Amino acid sequence: MPSAVTPPQWHEKATDFFSSSGVKLKEARQTAGPIVEEVAKDAKEKVVDVAGKVGSMMKSRWSIIQQAAQRPRSKEAMQERLICAAASTGTLLRKGITETKDKVAVGKLKVEEVAKKTAQKSKTILTNIERRQKGVAGTDVFGVPIEVTVQRQESSRPLPHVVVKCADYLVLSGLNTEYLFKYEGDRKTIQQLISVFNEDWNASVPEGVTPLDVATLCKCYLASLPEPLTTFVLYHEIRSARSSIHSMRNILKKLPTVNYMTLEFITALLLRVSQKSILNKMDARSLAMEMAPLIIWQKGQKPEYCDQYFNQSTKVPSKKNMDSPPTYSAWDTLSEDDGIDVSSAIPLDDGLPTDFSAIEVVQCLIEHHNAIFTDANETIWR
């Protein structure tokens, strides 16, 4: 049998219960706040709504209790009513707190998911920046020293695979293309090709590309090398030997094997292109003017040719403009009445002066290729 409790004591117990419930409600409202602003706002509104409902129920229950207290009833009935009121209030409170926690949990998951995606994207961006700056990624071909690329290939032929693929494609289906190695291919296509060979050095030239795309890719590879094929050490010696086939032959033998074989391969390809100059309008001199800045340069004067395919704001002539008048360089537009000394340096698009000695070297390597590279197992295409 329950002990006797007077109505004022029950009044005090009910007051304490509802007071503690209010404290719990306040704590529940403060739980969602620190997670994320949007979720906290939603949770707060939910808690306020629950608090309103609890308040209304409290008011209604208390009114019933007061009315019951005014009527003569047994203590057991009064206690039962209070227990029922407390139970229903507690149920509503727990439901509100549970819903609030669920909202907070969902918000936390969303925040974690966004944070994970952001971290992955940031990591990808940083990786790409590092690859562009150092050029030493595990699969990269462009921007990597030529000897590193050849060593990774583990091939008996000391030539970069990308150069071989470009040359084979052009010999088979591109020699008659007008202004080959002068006009440039489609920017997006070149960027895709660079990505393809950076991901897999053993890749093949995909279908749908044009000879201009492939020639531009070859030029881009040469321009991306940290050191030119002719090396920095032999820069002056090679330039000074441009008028002597014998001297040129002996100096080029000082090059590392990979550089020597690649230079022979590139100039053999240019020789094949020049032999079709009636159709493609690119003789040895024209080819030398386009290729010399990518084959011979001094330390600190690396060509910026390849950078245009990583910079969307740069404008370059496209294959889509082949039918329009060609874009001429300062050398092409030089005329007798310009009053310009032809021996002076003419700035190119990259702001560097034209190295006429380098042009003469490459022209010599093209025109006298077989006489200079006598022991290089002369490149022959079927």
Tab-separated table of C-alpha atoms in Angstrom:
chain	number	residue	atom	x	y	z
A	1	MET	CA	0.000	0.000	0.000
A	2	PRO	CA	1.504	3.344	-1.059
A	3	SER	CA	2.270	5.767	1.683
A	4	ALA	CA	-0.001	8.737	2.117
A	5	VAL	CA	1.067	11.871	0.312
A	6	THR	CA	-0.748	15.165	0.692
A	7	PRO	CA	-1.740	17.192	-2.437
A	8	PRO	CA	0.822	19.946	-1.748
A	9	GLN	CA	3.596	17.345	-1.845
A	10	TRP	CA	2.403	16.015	-5.196
A	11	HIS	CA	2.234	19.585	-6.413
A	12	GLU	CA	5.883	20.008	-5.442
A	13	LYS	CA	6.915	16.718	-7.136
A	14	ALA	CA	5.132	17.669	-10.344
A	15	THR	CA	6.815	21.059	-10.330
A	16	ASP	CA	10.249	19.460	-9.884
A	17	PHE	CA	9.553	16.931	-12.665
A	18	PHE	CA	8.506	19.544	-15.186
A	19	SER	CA	11.414	21.761	-14.148
A	20	SER	CA	13.897	18.916	-14.828
A	21	SER	CA	12.124	18.241	-18.118
A	22	GLY	CA	12.718	21.833	-19.099
A	23	VAL	CA	16.409	21.446	-18.323
A	24	LYS	CA	16.565	18.326	-20.487
A	25	LEU	CA	14.806	20.156	-23.277
A	26	LYS	CA	17.344	22.948	-23.047
A	27	GLU	CA	20.191	20.427	-23.195
A	28	ALA	CA	18.623	18.764	-26.228
A	29	ARG	CA	18.369	22.126	-27.960
A	30	GLN	CA	22.081	22.725	-27.408
A	31	THR	CA	23.167	19.331	-28.784
A	32	ALA	CA	22.658	20.061	-32.498
A	33	GLY	CA	24.200	23.520	-32.563
A	34	PRO	CA	27.936	22.780	-32.855
A	35	ILE	CA	27.631	20.337	-35.799
A	36	VAL	CA	26.641	22.557	-38.701
A	37	GLU	CA	24.652	25.713	-38.937
A	38	GLU	CA	21.942	24.437	-41.222
A	39	VAL	CA	21.350	21.229	-39.249
A	40	ALA	CA	21.481	23.129	-35.958
A	41	LYS	CA	18.835	25.534	-37.168
A	42	ASP	CA	16.544	22.697	-38.172
A	43	ALA	CA	17.191	20.906	-34.889
A	44	LYS	CA	16.514	24.041	-32.912
A	45	GLU	CA	13.187	24.517	-34.621
A	46	LYS	CA	12.353	20.904	-33.868
A	47	VAL	CA	13.219	21.243	-30.193
A	48	VAL	CA	11.248	24.477	-29.918
A	49	ASP	CA	8.288	22.741	-31.491
A	50	VAL	CA	8.619	19.846	-29.052
A	51	ALA	CA	8.958	22.280	-26.172
A	52	GLY	CA	5.781	24.032	-27.278
A	53	LYS	CA	3.897	20.783	-27.416
A	54	VAL	CA	5.234	19.752	-24.013
A	55	GLY	CA	4.279	23.117	-22.594
A	56	SER	CA	0.749	22.831	-23.929
A	57	MET	CA	0.444	19.321	-22.543
A	58	MET	CA	1.872	20.458	-19.221
A	59	LYS	CA	-0.657	23.245	-19.027
A	60	SER	CA	-3.497	20.907	-19.908
A	61	ARG	CA	-2.369	18.209	-17.484
A	62	TRP	CA	-1.832	20.640	-14.691
A	63	SER	CA	-5.276	22.071	-15.238
A	64	ILE	CA	-6.746	18.589	-14.989
A	65	ILE	CA	-4.720	17.880	-11.859
A	66	GLN	CA	-5.898	21.120	-10.253
A	67	GLN	CA	-9.498	20.317	-11.114
A	68	ALA	CA	-9.087	16.850	-9.740
A	69	ALA	CA	-7.500	18.174	-6.580
A	70	GLN	CA	-10.560	20.317	-5.962
A	71	ARG	CA	-12.772	17.237	-6.083
A	72	PRO	CA	-12.651	14.655	-3.307
A	73	ARG	CA	-10.766	11.715	-4.794
A	74	SER	CA	-8.582	8.996	-3.491
A	75	LYS	CA	-4.847	9.521	-3.254
A	76	GLU	CA	-4.312	6.494	-5.454
A	77	ALA	CA	-6.328	8.011	-8.309
A	78	MET	CA	-4.419	11.293	-7.982
A	79	GLN	CA	-1.100	9.466	-8.049
A	80	GLU	CA	-2.171	7.444	-11.115
A	81	ARG	CA	-3.078	10.584	-13.001
A	82	LEU	CA	0.245	12.149	-12.185
A	83	ILE	CA	2.102	9.015	-13.306
A	84	CYS	CA	0.181	8.969	-16.601
A	85	ALA	CA	0.922	12.660	-17.185
A	86	ALA	CA	4.611	12.136	-16.441
A	87	ALA	CA	4.793	9.079	-18.705
A	88	SER	CA	3.148	10.795	-21.696
A	89	THR	CA	5.283	13.891	-21.201
A	90	GLY	CA	8.446	11.787	-20.996
A	91	THR	CA	7.494	9.872	-24.153
A	92	LEU	CA	6.992	13.089	-26.097
A	93	LEU	CA	10.242	14.468	-24.759
A	94	ARG	CA	12.198	11.346	-25.711
A	95	LYS	CA	10.649	11.389	-29.180
A	96	GLY	CA	11.668	14.984	-29.717
A	97	ILE	CA	15.211	14.342	-28.512
A	98	THR	CA	15.504	11.238	-30.726
A	99	GLU	CA	14.338	13.140	-33.803
A	100	THR	CA	16.787	15.924	-33.009
A	101	LYS	CA	19.660	13.441	-32.681
A	102	ASP	CA	18.650	11.842	-35.987
A	103	LYS	CA	18.741	15.235	-37.676
A	104	VAL	CA	22.165	15.931	-36.201
A	105	ALA	CA	23.454	12.509	-37.288
A	106	VAL	CA	22.249	13.065	-40.863
A	107	GLY	CA	23.834	16.499	-40.922
A	108	LYS	CA	27.100	15.110	-39.608
A	109	LEU	CA	27.174	12.449	-42.320
A	110	LYS	CA	26.564	15.078	-44.991
A	111	VAL	CA	29.338	17.264	-43.622
A	112	GLU	CA	31.741	14.294	-43.531
A	113	GLU	CA	30.818	13.337	-47.104
A	114	VAL	CA	31.405	16.874	-48.383
A	115	ALA	CA	34.677	17.093	-46.473
A	116	LYS	CA	35.845	13.776	-47.956
A	117	LYS	CA	35.041	14.864	-51.510
A	118	THR	CA	36.752	18.213	-50.952
A	119	ALA	CA	39.860	16.487	-49.591
A	120	GLN	CA	40.006	14.131	-52.581
A	121	LYS	CA	39.614	17.003	-55.032
A	122	SER	CA	42.297	19.026	-53.258
A	123	LYS	CA	44.637	16.047	-53.326
A	124	THR	CA	44.081	15.626	-57.075
A	125	ILE	CA	44.755	19.323	-57.718
A	126	LEU	CA	47.933	19.268	-55.632
A	127	THR	CA	49.098	16.101	-57.376
A	128	ASN	CA	48.587	17.691	-60.801
A	129	ILE	CA	50.462	20.809	-59.702
A	130	GLU	CA	53.332	18.693	-58.412
A	131	ARG	CA	53.443	16.698	-61.638
A	132	ARG	CA	53.560	19.877	-63.704
A	133	GLN	CA	56.258	21.453	-61.524
A	134	LYS	CA	58.517	18.423	-61.067
A	135	GLY	CA	57.573	16.230	-63.996
A	136	VAL	CA	58.536	13.142	-62.060
A	137	ALA	CA	55.223	11.338	-61.656
A	138	GLY	CA	55.446	7.565	-61.986
A	139	THR	CA	53.833	7.424	-65.436
A	140	ASP	CA	54.479	10.884	-66.844
A	141	VAL	CA	56.165	11.256	-70.213
A	142	PHE	CA	55.852	14.974	-70.840
A	143	GLY	CA	58.164	17.141	-68.747
A	144	VAL	CA	60.322	14.176	-67.696
A	145	PRO	CA	64.021	13.835	-68.634
A	146	ILE	CA	64.272	11.789	-71.817
A	147	GLU	CA	66.653	9.238	-70.278
A	148	VAL	CA	64.145	8.560	-67.477
A	149	THR	CA	61.352	7.934	-69.962
A	150	VAL	CA	63.454	5.545	-72.045
A	151	GLN	CA	64.651	3.716	-68.929
A	152	ARG	CA	61.058	3.155	-67.787
A	153	GLN	CA	60.175	1.675	-71.159
A	154	GLU	CA	62.789	-1.070	-70.755
A	155	SER	CA	63.037	-1.308	-74.518
A	156	SER	CA	65.997	-2.253	-76.661
A	157	ARG	CA	65.307	0.802	-78.801
A	158	PRO	CA	66.574	3.941	-76.996
A	159	LEU	CA	63.792	6.225	-78.226
A	160	PRO	CA	60.778	7.728	-76.456
A	161	HIS	CA	57.751	5.682	-77.439
A	162	VAL	CA	55.600	8.795	-77.964
A	163	VAL	CA	58.039	10.120	-80.582
A	164	VAL	CA	58.102	6.793	-82.414
A	165	LYS	CA	54.306	6.618	-82.483
A	166	CYS	CA	54.025	10.180	-83.803
A	167	ALA	CA	56.632	9.573	-86.519
A	168	ASP	CA	55.091	6.299	-87.666
A	169	TYR	CA	51.671	7.917	-87.934
A	170	LEU	CA	52.961	10.905	-89.921
A	171	VAL	CA	55.034	8.817	-92.345
A	172	LEU	CA	52.055	6.594	-93.071
A	173	SER	CA	49.349	9.211	-93.417
A	174	GLY	CA	50.535	12.764	-92.867
A	175	LEU	CA	53.442	13.710	-95.135
A	176	ASN	CA	51.213	15.436	-97.689
A	177	THR	CA	49.484	17.650	-95.098
A	178	GLU	CA	49.996	21.339	-95.843
A	179	TYR	CA	52.123	23.273	-93.357
A	180	LEU	CA	52.866	20.181	-91.286
A	181	PHE	CA	54.790	21.188	-88.131
A	182	LYS	CA	53.795	24.819	-88.748
A	183	TYR	CA	50.043	24.859	-88.316
A	184	GLU	CA	48.873	23.509	-84.994
A	185	GLY	CA	46.268	20.928	-84.111
A	186	ASP	CA	43.135	21.212	-82.025
A	187	ARG	CA	43.889	22.329	-78.469
A	188	LYS	CA	41.526	19.926	-76.699
A	189	THR	CA	42.746	17.013	-78.792
A	190	ILE	CA	46.374	17.779	-77.919
A	191	GLN	CA	45.516	17.998	-74.225
A	192	GLN	CA	43.766	14.628	-74.407
A	193	LEU	CA	46.735	13.070	-76.211
A	194	ILE	CA	49.127	14.400	-73.570
A	195	SER	CA	46.957	12.851	-70.856
A	196	VAL	CA	46.801	9.544	-72.725
A	197	PHE	CA	50.587	9.200	-73.003
A	198	ASN	CA	51.159	10.492	-69.455
A	199	GLU	CA	48.911	7.751	-68.126
A	200	ASP	CA	50.363	5.048	-70.387
A	201	TRP	CA	53.678	5.573	-72.159
A	202	ASN	CA	52.918	2.536	-74.318
A	203	ALA	CA	49.691	4.031	-75.678
A	204	SER	CA	48.932	4.311	-79.386
A	205	VAL	CA	47.732	7.302	-81.348
A	206	PRO	CA	43.924	7.019	-81.178
A	207	GLU	CA	41.617	7.190	-84.162
A	208	GLY	CA	40.064	10.508	-85.122
A	209	VAL	CA	43.168	12.669	-84.792
A	210	THR	CA	44.754	14.551	-87.690
A	211	PRO	CA	48.381	14.807	-88.852
A	212	LEU	CA	48.446	18.364	-87.486
A	213	ASP	CA	47.420	17.051	-84.059
A	214	VAL	CA	50.168	14.428	-84.099
A	215	ALA	CA	52.867	16.824	-85.321
A	216	THR	CA	51.885	19.293	-82.597
A	217	LEU	CA	52.051	16.530	-79.990
A	218	CYS	CA	55.595	15.697	-81.124
A	219	LYS	CA	56.628	19.349	-80.872
A	220	CYS	CA	55.033	19.615	-77.451
A	221	TYR	CA	56.997	16.621	-76.196
A	222	LEU	CA	60.317	18.120	-77.318
A	223	ALA	CA	59.442	21.468	-75.755
A	224	SER	CA	58.482	19.818	-72.453
A	225	LEU	CA	61.905	18.207	-71.919
A	226	PRO	CA	63.814	19.759	-69.002
A	227	GLU	CA	66.934	19.821	-71.204
A	228	PRO	CA	67.062	19.983	-75.019
A	229	LEU	CA	68.153	17.037	-77.142
A	230	THR	CA	71.430	18.832	-77.876
A	231	THR	CA	72.033	19.399	-74.113
A	232	PHE	CA	73.152	22.628	-72.478
A	233	VAL	CA	76.802	21.589	-72.366
A	234	LEU	CA	77.165	21.263	-76.156
A	235	TYR	CA	75.039	24.282	-77.061
A	236	HIS	CA	77.882	26.517	-78.213
A	237	GLU	CA	79.936	23.724	-79.802
A	238	ILE	CA	77.039	22.511	-81.924
A	239	ARG	CA	76.180	26.034	-83.073
A	240	SER	CA	79.776	26.721	-84.041
A	241	ALA	CA	79.972	23.511	-86.112
A	242	ARG	CA	76.956	24.274	-88.308
A	243	SER	CA	79.093	24.996	-91.367
A	244	SER	CA	81.093	21.762	-91.234
A	245	ILE	CA	79.542	18.331	-91.642
A	246	HIS	CA	82.685	16.661	-90.312
A	247	SER	CA	82.774	18.846	-87.168
A	248	MET	CA	79.062	18.423	-86.614
A	249	ARG	CA	79.358	14.645	-86.868
A	250	ASN	CA	82.148	14.517	-84.288
A	251	ILE	CA	80.485	16.868	-81.807
A	252	LEU	CA	77.139	15.063	-81.921
A	253	LYS	CA	78.910	11.853	-80.909
A	254	LYS	CA	79.469	13.497	-77.523
A	255	LEU	CA	75.737	13.416	-76.856
A	256	PRO	CA	74.250	10.759	-74.571
A	257	THR	CA	73.060	7.755	-76.559
A	258	VAL	CA	69.354	8.485	-75.990
A	259	ASN	CA	69.755	12.113	-77.083
A	260	TYR	CA	71.809	11.163	-80.129
A	261	MET	CA	69.408	8.476	-81.312
A	262	THR	CA	66.347	10.645	-80.741
A	263	LEU	CA	67.922	13.581	-82.582
A	264	GLU	CA	68.737	11.286	-85.501
A	265	PHE	CA	65.176	9.937	-85.476
A	266	ILE	CA	63.553	13.397	-85.377
A	267	THR	CA	65.720	14.825	-88.151
A	268	ALA	CA	65.117	11.703	-90.275
A	269	LEU	CA	61.385	12.377	-89.932
A	270	LEU	CA	61.878	16.027	-90.888
A	271	LEU	CA	63.886	14.919	-93.910
A	272	ARG	CA	60.938	12.785	-95.042
A	273	VAL	CA	58.598	15.734	-94.588
A	274	SER	CA	60.887	18.067	-96.573
A	275	GLN	CA	60.969	15.569	-99.432
A	276	LYS	CA	57.231	16.200	-99.854
A	277	SER	CA	57.566	19.989	-99.715
A	278	ILE	CA	55.822	20.441	-103.081
A	279	LEU	CA	52.673	19.105	-101.429
A	280	ASN	CA	53.050	20.147	-97.809
A	281	LYS	CA	54.832	23.492	-98.444
A	282	MET	CA	57.451	22.733	-95.775
A	283	ASP	CA	61.047	22.548	-97.003
A	284	ALA	CA	64.113	22.017	-94.808
A	285	ARG	CA	64.438	25.711	-93.977
A	286	SER	CA	60.778	26.081	-93.022
A	287	LEU	CA	60.950	22.983	-90.836
A	288	ALA	CA	64.168	24.176	-89.208
A	289	MET	CA	62.549	27.486	-88.290
A	290	GLU	CA	59.698	25.676	-86.560
A	291	MET	CA	61.728	22.947	-84.857
A	292	ALA	CA	65.038	24.636	-83.951
A	293	PRO	CA	63.655	26.458	-80.864
A	294	LEU	CA	62.438	23.082	-79.548
A	295	ILE	CA	65.671	21.180	-80.207
A	296	ILE	CA	68.365	23.733	-79.299
A	297	TRP	CA	68.110	26.314	-76.548
A	298	GLN	CA	70.282	27.793	-73.837
A	299	LYS	CA	69.820	27.206	-70.150
A	300	GLY	CA	67.207	29.596	-68.808
A	301	GLN	CA	65.566	30.036	-72.212
A	302	LYS	CA	63.307	26.987	-72.262
A	303	PRO	CA	60.597	27.362	-74.922
A	304	GLU	CA	57.082	27.980	-73.642
A	305	TYR	CA	55.510	26.142	-76.547
A	306	CYS	CA	54.023	23.333	-74.440
A	307	ASP	CA	52.584	25.714	-71.832
A	308	GLN	CA	49.874	26.881	-74.207
A	309	TYR	CA	48.195	23.494	-73.898
A	310	PHE	CA	47.875	23.970	-70.161
A	311	ASN	CA	46.661	27.566	-70.393
A	312	GLN	CA	43.200	28.056	-71.882
A	313	SER	CA	43.689	31.777	-72.409
A	314	THR	CA	46.488	31.343	-74.933
A	315	LYS	CA	45.411	31.660	-78.554
A	316	VAL	CA	47.083	29.523	-81.191
A	317	PRO	CA	46.302	28.843	-84.850
A	318	SER	CA	44.089	25.790	-85.220
A	319	LYS	CA	43.588	23.240	-87.949
A	320	LYS	CA	40.080	24.648	-88.304
A	321	ASN	CA	41.654	27.793	-89.711
A	322	MET	CA	43.677	26.040	-92.426
A	323	ASP	CA	41.653	27.562	-95.213
A	324	SER	CA	42.193	31.062	-93.860
A	325	PRO	CA	45.399	33.071	-94.539
A	326	PRO	CA	48.329	31.546	-92.602
A	327	THR	CA	49.723	33.202	-89.510
A	328	TYR	CA	53.218	34.497	-90.247
A	329	SER	CA	56.029	35.086	-87.794
A	330	ALA	CA	58.253	38.156	-87.775
A	331	TRP	CA	60.710	36.309	-90.042
A	332	ASP	CA	58.000	35.543	-92.635
A	333	THR	CA	56.792	39.127	-92.803
A	334	LEU	CA	60.274	40.654	-93.091
A	335	SER	CA	60.600	42.679	-96.289
A	336	GLU	CA	63.410	44.683	-97.909
A	337	ASP	CA	61.815	48.057	-97.287
A	338	ASP	CA	61.209	47.523	-93.574
A	339	GLY	CA	64.559	49.049	-92.709
A	340	ILE	CA	65.365	46.155	-90.392
A	341	ASP	CA	68.800	44.642	-90.176
A	342	VAL	CA	68.320	40.963	-91.077
A	343	SER	CA	71.170	40.006	-88.767
A	344	SER	CA	69.402	41.470	-85.737
A	345	ALA	CA	67.394	39.314	-83.350
A	346	ILE	CA	63.702	39.145	-84.221
A	347	PRO	CA	61.498	38.396	-81.212
A	348	LEU	CA	59.219	35.374	-81.503
A	349	ASP	CA	55.855	34.934	-79.822
A	350	ASP	CA	57.510	33.738	-76.614
A	351	GLY	CA	59.526	36.938	-76.303
A	352	LEU	CA	62.885	35.245	-76.973
A	353	PRO	CA	65.101	36.391	-79.843
A	354	THR	CA	65.380	34.173	-82.900
A	355	ASP	CA	68.457	31.977	-82.738
A	356	PHE	CA	69.440	31.910	-86.414
A	357	SER	CA	72.469	29.755	-85.667
A	358	ALA	CA	70.192	27.118	-84.157
A	359	ILE	CA	67.989	27.264	-87.243
A	360	GLU	CA	71.025	26.718	-89.461
A	361	VAL	CA	72.090	23.764	-87.313
A	362	VAL	CA	68.734	22.016	-87.656
A	363	GLN	CA	68.594	22.796	-91.351
A	364	CYS	CA	72.031	21.234	-91.706
A	365	LEU	CA	70.929	18.129	-89.790
A	366	ILE	CA	67.943	17.745	-92.119
A	367	GLU	CA	69.653	18.385	-95.436
A	368	HIS	CA	72.812	16.386	-94.595
A	369	HIS	CA	71.187	13.843	-92.319
A	370	ASN	CA	72.686	10.708	-93.892
A	371	ALA	CA	76.186	12.168	-94.023
A	372	ILE	CA	76.116	13.303	-90.372
A	373	PHE	CA	74.480	10.291	-88.745
A	374	THR	CA	76.567	7.674	-90.551
A	375	ASP	CA	76.737	5.228	-87.627
A	376	ALA	CA	73.271	5.689	-86.170
A	377	ASN	CA	71.578	2.790	-87.935
A	378	GLU	CA	69.815	5.181	-90.253
A	379	THR	CA	66.088	5.302	-89.627
A	380	ILE	CA	64.108	3.750	-92.478
A	381	TRP	CA	60.335	3.622	-92.794
A	382	ARG	CA	58.685	1.157	-95.085
